[in-house]
């Protein structure tokens, strides 16, 4: 699929933000952990969510998704595990199915997850945790065979060498239904992880954040069904906020957001020289003056998020002075640099830093290597002189609901081909 996007001399309009992709994907897997009905509100209609729903059906979960209402009903009938490798490979979040099935002490066959391959993204922390909780995992012909061994009767501690969203959530899943206690040291406490903890505690789990470095899980016998509202997607919100910063002129209102999750993004936008008016659950951005270059360290929450680094790189090409970015989470998250250079952008990486010079971008054909690189290409198209074509555009639909509709409401001329 291709997108054609014309230069936007000025952006004016309103965009309403959808539910969080990364919170939704983790939370959907919780349906495996209970026999009762799980009802989710504000579920974004994006292809990653549709794919995870397919995977859940492949293990025996009844999933009904009312797309127009953004409402999803999930209920475990009887676990019958028939995971299709071709589906597992579509998304990274398929590793949550592994964690939930290990929690239910099932034997099953699966394969490595797929998803955005902007850098080497191992799942060694996950597999190590599964083995530590009493599983033998055999890798053969690109499949992973999970075989349960002895159960565990003593309390367990897990230490994560790096803060990992997925591994933290999976260790919570494999601990929440035990008859022992578990400690996780150096967990990720990103907002998406906090939402999973909130949901599970609402399902009568016993999960406590002891301090910034420690999560304690006291296992319970059973989790109850519940109704839960997915939080607003802070990465989608930040993507549109940064698009407004890049455009030559803009007056944009971003609605249905949760401001505390966007503190560092708001701060960064102010450093770029764009004025922001904060409302209760909305923001108004007004860009009239040229951007100033910035130096920014990208790191785990509450720092500037890695998922917006690629888009921020494009924004910085529109500044009148040099910028320097360093992504501490994924130092090799650089797939977008080639695309920016194709459009005459003066960007380069050196010793884990990205250097960005003021650049006049021009239209060309770009390739969306991964989800956030894809949105970065959209920002290039919005500021580059001429009509930009973006190939492999379907990857952008993995994480941005109603993409063309939302962009058109800001005055961007865009066509899906
Ligand atoms: C989640 O990925 C998100 N994906 C990513 O968003 C996000 O970029 C990332 O967290 C960081 O915030 C989903 O939630 C589906 P990690 P995840 O485990 O959990 C290393 C998007 O655009 N690591 O937090 O897979 C890893 O290499 C996507 O929406 C290991 O070494 O990321 C990285 O350097 C892209 N071994 C660091 O930890 C492991 O077993 C953080 O990765 C796991 C991780």
Coordinates of C-alpha atoms and ligand atoms in Angstrom, one line a residue:
X1 CA 0.0 0.0 0.0
X2 CA 1.2 3.6 -0.8
X3 CA 0.4 7.0 0.6
X4 CA 0.7 10.2 -1.4
X5 CA 1.0 13.3 0.7
X6 CA 1.2 17.0 -0.4
X7 CA 3.2 19.7 1.3
X8 CA 0.9 21.5 3.8
X9 CA 1.7 25.2 4.0
X10 CA -0.3 25.4 7.2
X11 CA -2.1 23.0 9.5
X12 CA -5.4 24.1 11.1
X13 CA -7.9 21.9 12.8
X14 CA -8.6 19.3 15.6
X15 CA -7.5 15.7 16.1
X16 CA -9.1 13.3 18.7
X17 CA -6.7 10.8 20.1
X18 CA -7.6 7.1 20.4
X19 CA -6.9 4.4 23.0
X20 CA -3.4 3.3 23.7
X21 CA -2.1 0.6 21.3
X22 CA 0.5 -0.7 23.7
X23 CA -1.7 -0.8 26.8
X24 CA -4.5 -2.5 24.8
X25 CA -2.3 -5.2 23.4
X26 CA -1.0 -6.2 26.9
X27 CA -4.5 -5.9 28.5
X28 CA -6.2 -8.1 25.9
X29 CA -4.0 -11.0 26.9
X30 CA -5.3 -10.8 30.5
X31 CA -8.5 -12.5 29.1
X32 CA -6.5 -15.7 29.2
X33 CA -5.9 -15.3 33.0
X34 CA -9.6 -15.3 34.0
X35 CA -12.7 -17.5 33.3
X36 CA -14.9 -14.4 33.5
X37 CA -15.9 -11.7 31.0
X38 CA -13.5 -8.9 30.3
X39 CA -15.0 -5.7 28.8
X40 CA -12.7 -3.1 27.4
X41 CA -13.6 0.5 26.4
X42 CA -11.7 2.9 24.1
X43 CA -10.0 0.1 22.2
X44 CA -8.3 1.5 19.1
X45 CA -9.3 0.0 15.8
X46 CA -5.8 -0.7 14.4
X47 CA -4.3 -3.7 12.7
X48 CA -2.1 -4.8 15.7
X49 CA -5.3 -5.0 17.9
X50 CA -7.1 -7.0 15.1
X51 CA -4.1 -9.3 14.9
X52 CA -3.9 -9.9 18.6
X53 CA -7.7 -10.6 18.7
X54 CA -7.0 -13.3 16.0
X55 CA -4.3 -14.8 18.1
X56 CA -6.5 -14.9 21.1
X57 CA -9.2 -16.7 19.1
X58 CA -6.5 -19.2 18.1
X59 CA -6.0 -20.2 21.8
X60 CA -9.8 -20.4 22.6
X61 CA -10.8 -16.9 23.7
X62 CA -14.1 -15.5 22.4
X63 CA -13.4 -12.0 21.2
X64 CA -16.2 -9.7 20.1
X65 CA -15.1 -6.2 18.9
X66 CA -17.6 -3.5 18.3
X67 CA -15.3 -1.3 16.2
X68 CA -17.6 1.7 15.9
X69 CA -18.0 1.8 19.7
X70 CA -14.4 0.9 20.4
X71 CA -15.8 -1.7 22.8
X72 CA -14.3 -5.2 23.1
X73 CA -15.7 -8.3 24.9
X74 CA -13.3 -11.1 25.7
X75 CA -14.1 -14.4 27.4
X76 CA -12.1 -17.6 27.7
X77 CA -14.3 -20.6 26.6
X78 CA -11.8 -23.5 26.9
X79 CA -8.2 -23.1 26.1
X80 CA -7.5 -24.9 22.8
X81 CA -4.1 -23.7 21.6
X82 CA -3.7 -23.6 17.8
X83 CA -1.4 -20.6 17.3
X84 CA -0.5 -20.0 13.6
X85 CA 3.2 -19.1 13.3
X86 CA 2.3 -16.7 10.4
X87 CA 0.1 -14.7 12.8
X88 CA 2.5 -14.8 15.7
X89 CA 5.2 -13.3 13.5
X90 CA 3.0 -10.4 12.6
X91 CA 3.3 -8.5 15.9
X92 CA 5.7 -8.2 18.8
X93 CA 2.9 -8.3 21.3
X94 CA 2.3 -11.9 20.6
X95 CA 4.8 -12.6 23.4
X96 CA 2.0 -11.6 25.9
X97 CA 0.2 -14.8 24.7
X98 CA 3.3 -16.8 25.8
X99 CA 3.3 -15.2 29.2
X100 CA -0.4 -15.7 29.8
X101 CA -0.3 -19.4 28.7
X102 CA 2.7 -20.0 31.0
X103 CA 0.6 -18.5 33.8
X104 CA -2.1 -21.1 33.0
X105 CA 0.6 -23.8 33.1
X106 CA -0.2 -24.9 29.5
X107 CA 2.1 -26.8 27.1
X108 CA 2.1 -25.2 23.7
X109 CA 4.0 -24.5 20.4
X110 CA 4.6 -21.0 19.1
X111 CA 7.5 -19.0 17.5
X112 CA 9.4 -15.8 18.0
X113 CA 7.2 -12.7 17.8
X114 CA 7.6 -10.2 14.9
X115 CA 6.7 -6.6 14.8
X116 CA 8.9 -3.5 14.2
X117 CA 12.4 -4.6 13.5
X118 CA 14.1 -1.2 13.8
X119 CA 16.8 -2.7 16.0
X120 CA 17.8 -6.1 17.4
X121 CA 14.9 -6.8 19.8
X122 CA 15.6 -10.1 21.7
X123 CA 13.1 -11.7 24.1
X124 CA 15.8 -13.4 26.2
X125 CA 14.5 -11.7 29.4
X126 CA 11.0 -13.2 28.7
X127 CA 12.3 -16.7 28.0
X128 CA 14.6 -16.6 31.0
X129 CA 11.7 -15.8 33.3
X130 CA 9.5 -18.6 31.8
X131 CA 12.3 -21.1 32.4
X132 CA 12.8 -19.8 35.9
X133 CA 9.1 -20.4 36.6
X134 CA 9.4 -24.1 35.7
X135 CA 9.2 -24.4 31.9
X136 CA 11.5 -26.1 29.4
X137 CA 11.5 -24.2 26.1
X138 CA 12.9 -26.1 23.1
X139 CA 13.7 -24.2 20.0
X140 CA 13.4 -26.4 16.8
X141 CA 12.9 -25.5 13.1
X142 CA 12.1 -21.9 14.1
X143 CA 9.4 -23.0 16.5
X144 CA 9.4 -22.7 20.3
X145 CA 8.0 -25.7 22.3
X146 CA 6.9 -24.7 25.8
X147 CA 6.8 -27.7 28.2
X148 CA 5.8 -27.2 31.8
X149 CA 8.1 -28.9 34.3
X150 CA 7.8 -28.8 38.1
X151 CA 5.7 -26.1 39.6
X152 CA 7.2 -23.6 42.1
X153 CA 6.3 -23.5 45.8
X154 CA 8.9 -20.9 47.0
X155 CA 8.8 -17.1 46.6
X156 CA 10.8 -15.9 43.6
X157 CA 12.8 -12.8 42.7
X158 CA 13.4 -11.5 39.1
X159 CA 16.0 -8.9 38.3
X160 CA 15.8 -7.2 34.8
X161 CA 19.2 -6.0 33.5
X162 CA 17.4 -3.4 31.5
X163 CA 14.0 -1.8 32.0
X164 CA 11.8 -3.8 29.7
X165 CA 8.1 -3.1 29.2
X166 CA 7.2 -6.5 27.7
X167 CA 9.3 -8.6 30.1
X168 CA 8.0 -6.7 33.2
X169 CA 4.4 -7.4 32.1
X170 CA 5.1 -11.0 31.3
X171 CA 6.7 -11.6 34.7
X172 CA 3.6 -10.1 36.3
X173 CA 1.4 -12.5 34.2
X174 CA 3.4 -15.6 35.3
X175 CA 3.3 -14.5 39.0
X176 CA -0.2 -13.2 39.5
X177 CA -1.9 -16.6 39.9
X178 CA 0.7 -18.4 42.0
X179 CA 0.3 -19.3 45.7
X180 CA 3.6 -17.6 46.4
X181 CA 5.1 -14.0 46.3
X182 CA 7.3 -12.6 43.5
X183 CA 9.5 -9.5 43.5
X184 CA 10.6 -7.8 40.3
X185 CA 13.7 -5.6 40.6
X186 CA 14.4 -2.8 38.0
X187 CA 11.0 -3.1 36.4
X188 CA 9.7 -0.9 33.7
X189 CA 7.1 1.5 35.2
X190 CA 6.0 3.1 31.8
X191 CA 2.3 4.2 31.8
X192 CA 1.3 1.1 29.8
X193 CA 2.8 -1.1 32.5
X194 CA 1.0 0.9 35.2
X195 CA -2.3 0.4 33.3
X196 CA -1.8 -3.4 33.3
X197 CA -1.2 -3.3 37.0
X198 CA -4.3 -1.2 37.6
X199 CA -6.4 -3.6 35.5
X200 CA -5.1 -6.7 37.2
X201 CA -5.7 -5.3 40.7
X202 CA -9.2 -4.4 39.6
X203 CA -9.5 -8.1 38.7
X204 CA -8.5 -8.8 42.4
X205 CA -4.8 -9.4 41.8
X206 CA -2.4 -8.2 44.6
X207 CA 0.3 -6.2 42.9
X208 CA 2.2 -3.4 44.7
X209 CA 4.8 -0.9 43.6
X210 CA 7.1 -1.0 46.6
X211 CA 9.3 1.7 45.2
X212 CA 10.7 2.9 41.8
X213 CA 12.8 -0.2 41.6
X214 CA 10.6 -2.9 43.0
X215 CA 7.2 -4.5 42.2
X216 CA 5.7 -7.1 44.5
X217 CA 3.1 -9.6 43.4
X218 CA 1.3 -11.7 46.0
X219 CA -0.3 -14.6 44.0
X220 CA -4.1 -15.1 44.2
X221 CA -6.2 -18.2 43.3
X222 CA -8.5 -16.5 40.8
X223 CA -8.9 -13.3 38.8
X224 CA -12.4 -11.9 38.3
X225 CA -13.8 -10.3 35.2
X226 CA -14.2 -6.5 35.0
X227 CA -15.0 -3.5 32.8
X228 CA -12.0 -1.3 32.0
X229 CA -11.3 2.0 30.1
X230 CA -8.1 2.0 28.0
X231 CA -6.0 5.1 28.5
X232 CA -5.4 7.6 25.7
X233 CA -2.4 6.8 23.5
X234 CA 0.4 9.2 24.5
X235 CA 2.5 8.2 21.5
X236 CA -0.3 8.9 19.0
X237 CA -0.9 12.3 20.8
X238 CA 2.9 13.1 20.6
X239 CA 3.0 12.1 17.0
X240 CA 0.3 14.7 16.0
X241 CA 1.8 17.3 18.4
X242 CA 5.2 16.9 16.7
X243 CA 3.6 17.0 13.2
X244 CA 2.1 20.4 14.2
X245 CA 5.6 21.6 15.2
X246 CA 7.1 20.6 11.9
X247 CA 4.6 22.3 9.6
X248 CA 5.4 25.7 8.4
X249 CA 2.5 27.2 10.3
X250 CA 0.0 25.5 12.5
X251 CA -2.9 26.1 14.9
X252 CA -3.9 22.6 16.1
X253 CA -6.1 21.3 18.9
X254 CA -5.3 17.8 20.2
X255 CA -8.2 16.3 22.2
X256 CA -8.9 13.3 24.4
X257 CA -5.4 13.2 25.9
X258 CA -4.0 12.6 29.5
X259 CA -1.6 15.4 30.1
X260 CA 0.5 13.9 32.9
X261 CA 1.8 11.3 30.4
X262 CA 2.9 14.0 28.0
X263 CA 5.0 16.3 30.4
X264 CA 8.3 15.7 28.7
X265 CA 6.9 15.9 25.2
X266 CA 5.2 19.3 26.1
X267 CA 8.5 20.5 27.6
X268 CA 10.4 19.5 24.5
X269 CA 7.9 21.3 22.2
X270 CA 8.3 24.4 24.3
X271 CA 12.1 24.2 23.9
X272 CA 11.5 24.0 20.1
X273 CA 9.8 27.4 20.4
X274 CA 6.2 26.3 19.9
X275 CA 3.5 27.8 22.2
X276 CA 1.2 25.4 23.9
X277 CA -2.1 26.1 25.8
X278 CA -3.0 23.3 28.2
X279 CA -6.7 22.3 28.8
X280 CA -8.1 19.6 31.1
X281 CA -7.9 16.9 28.5
X282 CA -6.7 18.8 25.4
X283 CA -3.8 20.9 24.1
X284 CA -3.7 23.8 21.7
X285 CA -0.5 24.3 19.7
X286 CA 0.3 27.4 17.8
X287 CA 3.4 27.6 15.6
X288 CA 4.2 30.8 13.9
X289 CA 8.0 31.3 14.5
X290 CA 10.8 29.1 13.1
X291 CA 11.9 26.3 15.4
X292 CA 15.0 26.4 17.6
X293 CA 17.4 23.4 17.6
X294 CA 17.5 21.2 20.8
X295 CA 19.6 18.7 22.6
X296 CA 17.5 15.8 24.0
X297 CA 18.2 12.6 25.8
X298 CA 15.6 10.0 25.0
X299 CA 15.1 7.4 27.7
X300 CA 12.5 5.5 29.8
X301 CA 9.5 7.3 31.1
X302 CA 9.2 10.0 32.3
X303 CA 11.9 11.1 29.8
X304 CA 11.1 11.8 26.2
X305 CA 9.8 8.4 24.7
X306 CA 11.8 6.4 22.2
X307 CA 8.7 5.8 20.1
X308 CA 8.7 9.5 19.3
X309 CA 12.4 9.8 18.6
X310 CA 12.1 9.1 14.9
X311 CA 9.4 11.7 14.5
X312 CA 11.3 14.3 16.5
X313 CA 14.3 13.8 14.3
X314 CA 12.2 15.0 11.3
X315 CA 10.9 18.0 13.3
X316 CA 14.5 19.1 14.1
X317 CA 15.4 19.3 10.4
X318 CA 12.9 22.3 10.3
X319 CA 14.8 24.2 13.1
X320 CA 17.1 27.0 12.2
X321 CA 19.9 25.7 14.4
X322 CA 21.5 22.2 15.0
X323 CA 20.0 19.5 17.2
X324 CA 21.5 16.5 18.9
X325 CA 19.4 13.5 20.0
X326 CA 20.5 10.4 21.9
X327 CA 18.1 7.4 22.2
X328 CA 19.2 5.5 25.4
X329 CA 16.5 2.8 25.0
X330 CA 17.2 1.9 21.3
X331 CA 20.5 3.5 20.3
X332 CA 20.2 1.8 16.9
X333 CA 16.6 3.0 16.2
X334 CA 17.9 4.8 13.0
X335 CA 15.8 3.4 10.1
X336 CA 14.3 6.8 9.5
X337 CA 17.7 8.5 8.8
X338 CA 18.0 7.0 5.3
X339 CA 14.5 8.3 4.5
X340 CA 15.2 11.8 5.8
X341 CA 18.5 11.9 3.8
X342 CA 16.6 10.8 0.6
X343 CA 14.4 13.9 1.1
X344 CA 17.6 16.1 1.3
X345 CA 17.6 16.1 5.1
X346 CA 21.0 16.7 6.7
X347 CA 21.0 14.0 9.4
X348 CA 23.7 11.6 10.6
X349 CA 24.4 9.3 13.5
X350 CA 27.8 9.1 15.2
X351 CA 28.7 7.4 18.5
X352 CA 25.0 6.8 19.5
X353 CA 24.0 10.4 18.9
X354 CA 21.9 11.8 16.0
X355 CA 23.0 15.1 14.6
X356 CA 20.5 17.2 12.7
X357 CA 21.2 20.3 10.6
X358 CA 18.6 22.8 9.3
X359 CA 17.3 21.3 6.0
X360 CA 15.0 22.1 3.2
X361 CA 13.2 18.8 2.5
X362 CA 11.9 18.0 -0.9
X363 CA 9.4 15.4 -2.1
X364 CA 10.6 12.0 -3.1
X365 CA 9.6 8.3 -2.6
X366 CA 10.1 7.1 0.9
X367 CA 9.8 3.7 2.6
X368 CA 8.1 3.1 5.9
X369 CA 10.5 0.6 7.5
X370 CA 8.5 0.4 10.7
X371 CA 5.5 1.9 12.5
X372 CA 7.1 5.1 13.9
X373 CA 9.4 5.5 10.9
X374 CA 6.2 5.5 8.9
X375 CA 4.7 8.4 10.8
X376 CA 8.1 10.2 10.5
X377 CA 7.7 9.8 6.7
X378 CA 4.3 11.5 6.9
X379 CA 5.9 14.4 8.7
X380 CA 8.5 14.6 5.9
X381 CA 5.6 14.6 3.3
X382 CA 3.8 17.4 5.2
X383 CA 6.8 19.8 5.0
X384 CA 8.6 18.7 1.8
X385 CA 8.1 20.7 -1.3
X386 CA 6.0 18.6 -3.7
X387 CA 4.1 15.3 -3.5
X388 CA 5.8 12.7 -1.3
X389 CA 5.0 9.0 -1.9
X390 CA 5.4 6.6 1.1
X391 CA 5.7 2.9 0.3
X392 CA 4.9 0.0 2.7
X393 CA 2.4 2.4 4.3
X394 CA 0.4 -0.4 5.8
X395 CA 2.8 -0.5 8.7
X396 CA 1.5 2.9 9.8
X397 CA -2.0 1.5 10.1
X398 CA -0.7 -0.9 12.8
X399 CA -0.7 1.9 15.3
X400 CA -2.6 4.9 14.0
X401 CA -6.4 4.7 13.9
X402 CA -8.3 6.5 11.1
X403 CA -4.9 7.9 9.9
X404 CA -6.1 9.6 6.7
X405 CA -9.3 11.0 8.3
X406 CA -7.4 12.5 11.2
X407 CA -4.7 14.0 8.9
X408 CA -7.3 15.4 6.5
X409 CA -9.0 17.1 9.5
X410 CA -5.8 19.0 10.0
X411 CA -5.8 20.2 6.4
X412 CA -3.3 17.6 5.0
X413 CA -4.0 16.4 1.5
X414 CA -3.3 12.7 1.6
X415 CA -4.3 9.7 -0.6
X416 CA -4.1 6.0 0.1
X417 CA -3.2 4.0 -3.0
Ligands
LIG1 C1 7.5 -1.9 24.1 O1 8.4 -2.8 23.4 C2 6.7 -1.2 23.0 N1 5.9 -2.2 22.3 C3 7.6 -0.5 22.1 O2 6.7 0.3 21.2 C4 8.4 0.5 22.8 O3 9.3 1.1 21.9 C5 9.2 -0.2 23.9 O4 8.3 -1.0 24.8 C6 10.1 0.7 24.8 O5 9.3 1.6 25.4 C7 4.8 -2.8 22.8 O6 4.4 -2.4 23.9 C8 4.1 -3.8 22.0 P1 11.4 -3.3 25.8 P2 9.2 -4.0 24.2 O7 11.3 -4.8 26.2 O8 8.5 -4.3 25.4 C9 15.9 -4.7 25.6 C10 5.8 1.0 19.2 O9 6.3 1.7 18.3 N2 15.3 -6.1 25.8 O10 10.9 -2.3 26.7 O11 9.5 -5.1 23.2 C11 15.5 -4.2 24.3 O12 16.3 -4.6 23.2 C12 6.7 -0.1 19.8 O13 4.6 1.0 19.6 C13 16.2 -7.2 25.9 O14 17.4 -7.0 25.8 O15 10.5 -3.2 24.5 C14 15.5 -2.7 24.5 O16 16.9 -2.2 24.3 C15 8.0 -0.1 19.2 N3 15.7 -8.4 26.1 C16 15.1 -2.5 25.9 O17 15.3 -3.8 26.5 C17 14.4 -8.6 26.2 O18 14.0 -9.8 26.4 C18 13.7 -2.1 26.1 O19 12.9 -3.0 25.3 C19 13.5 -7.5 26.2 C20 14.0 -6.3 26.0

